[in-house]
PDB file of C-alpha atoms in Angstrom:
ATOM      1  CA  MET A   1      -0.044   0.197  -0.020  1.00 31.00           C
ATOM      2  CA  LEU A   2       1.058   3.497  -0.707  1.00 34.00           C
ATOM      3  CA  GLY A   3      -0.383   5.159   2.637  1.00 36.00           C
ATOM      4  CA  GLN A   4      -4.193   6.053   3.884  1.00 36.00           C
ATOM      5  CA  VAL A   5      -6.444   6.049   1.618  1.00 34.00           C
ATOM      6  CA  ILE A   6      -7.513   9.529   0.690  1.00 40.00           C
ATOM      7  CA  ARG A   7     -11.610   9.990   2.555  1.00 41.00           C
ATOM      8  CA  GLY A   8     -13.823  11.260  -0.441  1.00 45.00           C
ATOM      9  CA  GLU A   9     -10.774  11.661  -2.901  1.00 76.00           C
ATOM     10  CA  SER A  10      -9.986   8.246  -3.800  1.00 88.00           C
ATOM     11  CA  THR A  11     -10.453   7.106  -7.480  1.00 93.00           C
ATOM     12  CA  ALA A  12      -9.260   3.846  -6.627  1.00 93.00           C
ATOM     13  CA  GLY A  13     -11.201   0.731  -8.465  1.00 94.00           C
ATOM     14  CA  GLN A  14     -12.449   3.331 -11.314  1.00 96.00           C
ATOM     15  CA  LEU A  15     -11.610   4.614 -14.661  1.00 96.00           C
ATOM     16  CA  LEU A  16      -9.779   7.398 -15.513  1.00 96.00           C
ATOM     17  CA  ILE A  17     -10.649   8.625 -19.400  1.00 94.00           C
ATOM     18  CA  ALA A  18      -8.467  10.450 -21.146  1.00 90.00           C
ATOM     19  CA  GLU A  19      -9.223  13.679 -22.533  1.00 85.00           C
ATOM     20  CA  PRO A  20      -9.216  14.202 -25.913  1.00 76.00           C
ATOM     21  CA  LEU A  21      -6.352  17.143 -25.868  1.00 73.00           C
ATOM     22  CA  LEU A  22      -4.813  15.539 -22.843  1.00 72.00           C
ATOM     23  CA  GLY A  23      -1.676  16.133 -24.850  1.00 75.00           C
ATOM     24  CA  ASP A  24       0.478  13.406 -23.565  1.00 82.00           C
ATOM     25  CA  PRO A  25       1.109  10.598 -25.985  1.00 85.00           C
ATOM     26  CA  ASN A  26       1.492   7.881 -23.284  1.00 87.00           C
ATOM     27  CA  PHE A  27      -1.997   8.351 -22.541  1.00 91.00           C
ATOM     28  CA  GLU A  28      -3.316   9.612 -25.828  1.00 90.00           C
ATOM     29  CA  ARG A  29      -7.318   7.847 -25.650  1.00 90.00           C
ATOM     30  CA  THR A  30      -6.490   6.444 -22.869  1.00 94.00           C
ATOM     31  CA  VAL A  31      -8.604   4.254 -20.065  1.00 96.00           C
ATOM     32  CA  VAL A  32      -7.296   3.485 -17.081  1.00 97.00           C
ATOM     33  CA  LEU A  33      -8.052   1.755 -14.250  1.00 98.00           C
ATOM     34  CA  VAL A  34      -6.884   2.993 -10.814  1.00 98.00           C
ATOM     35  CA  ILE A  35      -5.769   0.358  -8.916  1.00 98.00           C
ATOM     36  CA  GLU A  36      -4.576   2.237  -5.404  1.00 96.00           C
ATOM     37  CA  HIS A  37      -5.124   5.906  -5.012  1.00 95.00           C
ATOM     38  CA  THR A  38      -3.924   6.978  -1.432  1.00 93.00           C
ATOM     39  CA  VAL A  39      -2.539  10.207   0.021  1.00 92.00           C
ATOM     40  CA  ASP A  40       1.088   9.230  -1.492  1.00 94.00           C
ATOM     41  CA  GLY A  41      -0.007   8.993  -4.869  1.00 95.00           C
ATOM     42  CA  ALA A  42      -2.344   6.697  -7.405  1.00 96.00           C
ATOM     43  CA  LEU A  43      -0.872   3.343  -9.511  1.00 97.00           C
ATOM     44  CA  GLY A  44      -3.287   1.938 -12.250  1.00 98.00           C
ATOM     45  CA  VAL A  45      -2.878   0.156 -15.637  1.00 98.00           C
ATOM     46  CA  VAL A  46      -4.219   1.559 -19.310  1.00 98.00           C
ATOM     47  CA  LEU A  47      -6.477  -1.375 -20.101  1.00 98.00           C
ATOM     48  CA  ASN A  48      -6.582  -0.665 -24.202  1.00 97.00           C
ATOM     49  CA  ARG A  49      -2.910  -0.906 -25.621  1.00 97.00           C
ATOM     50  CA  PRO A  50      -2.677  -4.544 -26.142  1.00 97.00           C
ATOM     51  CA  THR A  51       0.971  -5.349 -27.752  1.00 97.00           C
ATOM     52  CA  ASP A  52       2.200  -8.206 -29.740  1.00 97.00           C
ATOM     53  CA  VAL A  53       4.189  -9.821 -27.022  1.00 97.00           C
ATOM     54  CA  GLU A  54       2.302 -13.043 -26.335  1.00 97.00           C
ATOM     55  CA  VAL A  55       1.784 -14.048 -22.391  1.00 97.00           C
ATOM     56  CA  ALA A  56       3.248 -17.512 -23.094  1.00 96.00           C
ATOM     57  CA  SER A  57       6.820 -15.954 -24.358  1.00 96.00           C
ATOM     58  CA  VAL A  58       7.049 -14.342 -21.363  1.00 95.00           C
ATOM     59  CA  LEU A  59       5.390 -15.914 -18.025  1.00 95.00           C
ATOM     60  CA  ASP A  60       5.849 -19.435 -18.057  1.00 89.00           C
ATOM     61  CA  GLY A  61       2.591 -21.468 -16.704  1.00 93.00           C
ATOM     62  CA  TRP A  62       0.200 -18.570 -17.273  1.00 96.00           C
ATOM     63  CA  ALA A  63      -1.014 -18.297 -20.840  1.00 96.00           C
ATOM     64  CA  GLU A  64      -3.794 -20.622 -20.196  1.00 95.00           C
ATOM     65  CA  LEU A  65      -5.044 -18.255 -17.825  1.00 97.00           C
ATOM     66  CA  ALA A  66      -4.631 -15.468 -20.216  1.00 97.00           C
ATOM     67  CA  ALA A  67      -7.782 -14.087 -21.254  1.00 96.00           C
ATOM     68  CA  PRO A  68      -8.154 -13.442 -24.917  1.00 95.00           C
ATOM     69  CA  PRO A  69      -6.252 -12.066 -26.749  1.00 95.00           C
ATOM     70  CA  ALA A  70      -3.250 -13.891 -24.739  1.00 96.00           C
ATOM     71  CA  VAL A  71      -1.060 -11.001 -25.059  1.00 97.00           C
ATOM     72  CA  VAL A  72       0.791  -8.638 -22.956  1.00 98.00           C
ATOM     73  CA  TYR A  73      -0.966  -5.255 -22.399  1.00 98.00           C
ATOM     74  CA  ARG A  74       0.870  -2.165 -21.993  1.00 97.00           C
ATOM     75  CA  GLY A  75       0.084  -0.690 -18.782  1.00 98.00           C
ATOM     76  CA  GLY A  76       1.591   2.678 -18.426  1.00 96.00           C
ATOM     77  CA  PRO A  77       5.002   4.362 -18.702  1.00 96.00           C
ATOM     78  CA  VAL A  78       6.726   3.425 -15.255  1.00 96.00           C
ATOM     79  CA  GLU A  79       8.398  -0.045 -14.655  1.00 96.00           C
ATOM     80  CA  PRO A  80       8.290  -1.257 -18.316  1.00 95.00           C
ATOM     81  CA  ASN A  81      10.042  -4.447 -17.703  1.00 95.00           C
ATOM     82  CA  GLY A  82       7.687  -5.554 -14.481  1.00 95.00           C
ATOM     83  CA  VAL A  83       4.584  -7.359 -14.608  1.00 97.00           C
ATOM     84  CA  LEU A  84       1.378  -6.669 -13.111  1.00 97.00           C
ATOM     85  CA  ALA A  85      -1.914  -9.046 -13.679  1.00 98.00           C
ATOM     86  CA  LEU A  86      -5.481  -8.492 -12.986  1.00 98.00           C
ATOM     87  CA  ALA A  87      -7.710 -11.642 -12.843  1.00 97.00           C
ATOM     88  CA  ARG A  88     -11.426 -12.727 -12.582  1.00 97.00           C
ATOM     89  CA  ARG A  89     -12.256 -14.665  -9.739  1.00 95.00           C
ATOM     90  CA  ALA A  90     -14.551 -17.957 -10.663  1.00 94.00           C
ATOM     91  CA  ARG A  91     -16.495 -17.504  -7.358  1.00 92.00           C
ATOM     92  CA  ARG A  92     -17.987 -14.572  -5.459  1.00 91.00           C
ATOM     93  CA  ASP A  93     -17.941 -16.718  -2.101  1.00 90.00           C
ATOM     94  CA  VAL A  94     -13.940 -18.093  -2.760  1.00 88.00           C
ATOM     95  CA  GLU A  95     -11.140 -15.637  -2.794  1.00 91.00           C
ATOM     96  CA  PRO A  96      -7.874 -16.821  -4.968  1.00 93.00           C
ATOM     97  CA  PRO A  97      -4.890 -17.195  -3.131  1.00 91.00           C
ATOM     98  CA  GLY A  98      -2.627 -14.037  -3.846  1.00 93.00           C
ATOM     99  CA  TRP A  99      -5.875 -12.100  -5.001  1.00 95.00           C
ATOM    100  CA  ASN A 100      -6.703  -8.663  -4.032  1.00 95.00           C
ATOM    101  CA  ARG A 101     -10.207  -6.841  -5.153  1.00 95.00           C
ATOM    102  CA  VAL A 102      -9.894  -3.838  -7.347  1.00 96.00           C
ATOM    103  CA  VAL A 103     -13.773  -3.633  -8.800  1.00 96.00           C
ATOM    104  CA  GLY A 104     -16.132  -6.314  -8.946  1.00 94.00           C
ATOM    105  CA  GLU A 105     -15.205  -9.415  -8.791  1.00 95.00           C
ATOM    106  CA  VAL A 106     -11.468  -8.313 -10.523  1.00 97.00           C
ATOM    107  CA  GLY A 107      -8.783  -8.030  -8.602  1.00 97.00           C
ATOM    108  CA  THR A 108      -4.656  -8.051  -8.702  1.00 97.00           C
ATOM    109  CA  ILE A 109      -3.100 -11.375  -8.522  1.00 97.00           C
ATOM    110  CA  ASP A 110       0.048 -12.304  -7.151  1.00 96.00           C
ATOM    111  CA  LEU A 111       2.516 -13.744 -10.060  1.00 96.00           C
ATOM    112  CA  HIS A 112       4.698 -15.285  -7.946  1.00 94.00           C
ATOM    113  CA  SER A 113       1.369 -17.563  -7.040  1.00 92.00           C
ATOM    114  CA  ASP A 114       1.550 -21.096  -9.207  1.00 93.00           C
ATOM    115  CA  PRO A 115      -0.872 -21.050 -12.166  1.00 95.00           C
ATOM    116  CA  ALA A 116      -1.666 -24.535 -11.241  1.00 93.00           C
ATOM    117  CA  ASP A 117      -3.239 -23.337  -8.060  1.00 92.00           C
ATOM    118  CA  LEU A 118      -5.573 -21.002  -9.538  1.00 94.00           C
ATOM    119  CA  ARG A 119      -7.252 -22.853 -12.601  1.00 91.00           C
ATOM    120  CA  ASP A 120     -10.523 -23.237 -10.510  1.00 93.00           C
ATOM    121  CA  ALA A 121     -10.397 -19.992  -8.752  1.00 95.00           C
ATOM    122  CA  VAL A 122      -9.854 -17.276 -11.940  1.00 96.00           C
ATOM    123  CA  THR A 123     -12.081 -17.282 -15.118  1.00 94.00           C
ATOM    124  CA  GLY A 124      -9.347 -15.189 -16.884  1.00 94.00           C
ATOM    125  CA  VAL A 125      -6.208 -12.997 -16.092  1.00 97.00           C
ATOM    126  CA  ARG A 126      -4.953  -9.864 -17.946  1.00 98.00           C
ATOM    127  CA  PHE A 127      -1.422  -9.012 -18.223  1.00 98.00           C
ATOM    128  CA  PHE A 128       0.415  -5.539 -18.243  1.00 98.00           C
ATOM    129  CA  ALA A 129       3.938  -4.560 -18.625  1.00 98.00           C
ATOM    130  CA  GLY A 130       4.328  -1.721 -16.740  1.00 97.00           C
ATOM    131  CA  TYR A 131       2.309   0.875 -14.973  1.00 98.00           C
ATOM    132  CA  SER A 132       0.961   4.435 -14.730  1.00 97.00           C
ATOM    133  CA  GLY A 133       1.922   6.515 -11.669  1.00 96.00           C
ATOM    134  CA  TRP A 134       1.327   9.290  -9.763  1.00 95.00           C
ATOM    135  CA  GLY A 135       3.316  10.751  -7.132  1.00 95.00           C
ATOM    136  CA  ALA A 136       1.552  12.086  -3.828  1.00 94.00           C
ATOM    137  CA  GLY A 137      -0.923  15.265  -5.360  1.00 92.00           C
ATOM    138  CA  GLN A 138       0.017  14.499  -8.890  1.00 93.00           C
ATOM    139  CA  LEU A 139      -3.047  12.895  -9.956  1.00 94.00           C
ATOM    140  CA  GLU A 140      -5.242  15.405  -7.876  1.00 92.00           C
ATOM    141  CA  GLY A 141      -3.836  17.999  -9.937  1.00 91.00           C
ATOM    142  CA  GLU A 142      -4.243  16.803 -13.420  1.00 91.00           C
ATOM    143  CA  LEU A 143      -7.987  15.996 -12.208  1.00 91.00           C
ATOM    144  CA  ALA A 144      -8.073  19.765 -10.908  1.00 89.00           C
ATOM    145  CA  GLU A 145      -6.825  20.806 -14.641  1.00 89.00           C
ATOM    146  CA  GLY A 146      -9.423  18.524 -16.520  1.00 88.00           C
ATOM    147  CA  ALA A 147      -7.108  16.013 -17.705  1.00 90.00           C
ATOM    148  CA  TRP A 148      -8.991  13.036 -17.163  1.00 93.00           C
ATOM    149  CA  LEU A 149     -12.489  12.190 -16.753  1.00 92.00           C
ATOM    150  CA  VAL A 150     -13.252  10.022 -13.634  1.00 94.00           C
ATOM    151  CA  VAL A 151     -16.104   7.466 -14.456  1.00 94.00           C
ATOM    152  CA  PRO A 152     -17.094   4.137 -12.752  1.00 94.00           C
ATOM    153  CA  ALA A 153     -15.370   0.902 -13.945  1.00 95.00           C
ATOM    154  CA  VAL A 154     -17.195  -2.592 -14.312  1.00 92.00           C
ATOM    155  CA  GLY A 155     -14.904  -5.731 -14.332  1.00 91.00           C
ATOM    156  CA  ASP A 156     -15.660  -6.490 -17.844  1.00 93.00           C
ATOM    157  CA  ASP A 157     -13.716  -3.499 -18.671  1.00 95.00           C
ATOM    158  CA  VAL A 158     -10.627  -4.971 -17.554  1.00 96.00           C
ATOM    159  CA  PHE A 159     -11.111  -7.894 -20.462  1.00 96.00           C
ATOM    160  CA  ALA A 160     -12.895  -6.087 -22.781  1.00 93.00           C
ATOM    161  CA  ALA A 161     -12.521  -7.720 -26.358  1.00 85.00           C
ATOM    162  CA  ASP A 162     -12.102  -4.510 -28.271  1.00 90.00           C
ATOM    163  CA  ALA A 163      -8.902  -2.427 -27.274  1.00 90.00           C
ATOM    164  CA  GLU A 164      -8.937  -0.108 -30.201  1.00 88.00           C
ATOM    165  CA  GLU A 165     -12.713   1.133 -29.752  1.00 91.00           C
ATOM    166  CA  MET A 166     -12.647   0.912 -25.681  1.00 92.00           C
ATOM    167  CA  TRP A 167     -11.991   4.642 -25.224  1.00 89.00           C
ATOM    168  CA  ARG A 168     -15.340   5.474 -27.410  1.00 88.00           C
ATOM    169  CA  ALA A 169     -17.186   2.787 -26.061  1.00 90.00           C
ATOM    170  CA  VAL A 170     -16.461   3.488 -21.954  1.00 91.00           C
ATOM    171  CA  LEU A 171     -17.450   7.155 -23.331  1.00 89.00           C
ATOM    172  CA  ARG A 172     -21.019   6.437 -24.774  1.00 88.00           C
ATOM    173  CA  ARG A 173     -22.281   4.441 -22.053  1.00 89.00           C
ATOM    174  CA  GLN A 174     -22.174   7.463 -19.575  1.00 85.00           C
ATOM    175  CA  GLY A 175     -24.680   9.261 -21.545  1.00 84.00           C
ATOM    176  CA  GLY A 176     -25.147  12.691 -21.727  1.00 79.00           C
ATOM    177  CA  LYS A 177     -22.423  15.309 -22.875  1.00 75.00           C
ATOM    178  CA  VAL A 178     -19.927  12.875 -21.859  1.00 75.00           C
ATOM    179  CA  ALA A 179     -20.973  10.482 -24.180  1.00 67.00           C
ATOM    180  CA  MET A 180     -20.468  13.235 -27.189  1.00 76.00           C
ATOM    181  CA  LEU A 181     -16.489  13.105 -26.691  1.00 76.00           C
ATOM    182  CA  ALA A 182     -16.753   9.376 -28.156  1.00 72.00           C
ATOM    183  CA  HIS A 183     -17.164  11.757 -31.361  1.00 70.00           C
ATOM    184  CA  PHE A 184     -14.034  13.621 -30.660  1.00 65.00           C
ATOM    185  CA  PRO A 185     -11.549  13.393 -33.872  1.00 62.00           C
ATOM    186  CA  PRO A 186      -8.521  12.151 -33.131  1.00 60.00           C
ATOM    187  CA  HIS A 187      -6.686  15.639 -34.243  1.00 52.00           C
ATOM    188  CA  PRO A 188      -9.336  18.510 -33.940  1.00 50.00           C
ATOM    189  CA  SER A 189      -7.421  20.423 -36.786  1.00 47.00           C
ATOM    190  CA  LEU A 190      -8.906  17.712 -39.124  1.00 49.00           C
ATOM    191  CA  ASN A 191     -12.680  18.776 -38.343  1.00 45.00           C
TER     192      ASN A 191
END
């Protein structure tokens, strides 16, 4: 844990949707699931940046548990050689070993666990190379500047089938004026 939870202000378990004009290529049109947000900072993973790296080629024994597509996702620019994983537990009444809830039935999973011990405990695992991180007060500053929209997450977001369409889909499901952002052109000068 990074520290104490920020009362009433934590974005843990929610999505950060990059505003169309964010201006940071690391986060252009990204959807970030915030895993932890405390007074000491925040940590999350980009959900919509799959790579071509197959899970089987880098994580021995985990490929059969990987949610399709069985590739590693780019979780963010921090520690790009490290891997973090999110797993959906198979049963609400059973907590898999090394699993910590983030949203719904989805939580982080300890990759030091034996994948064989998790076969009946999880229904899918998504792997992320690197993560998105913010120091104390940094995310709060970006939120105050309007760089991100904070919206509710659902467990299915972690395992979305169409990563390329995810940014638009999450915006559309918000309804109202927020949904209109889904039609914002990638480059406003081309409008």
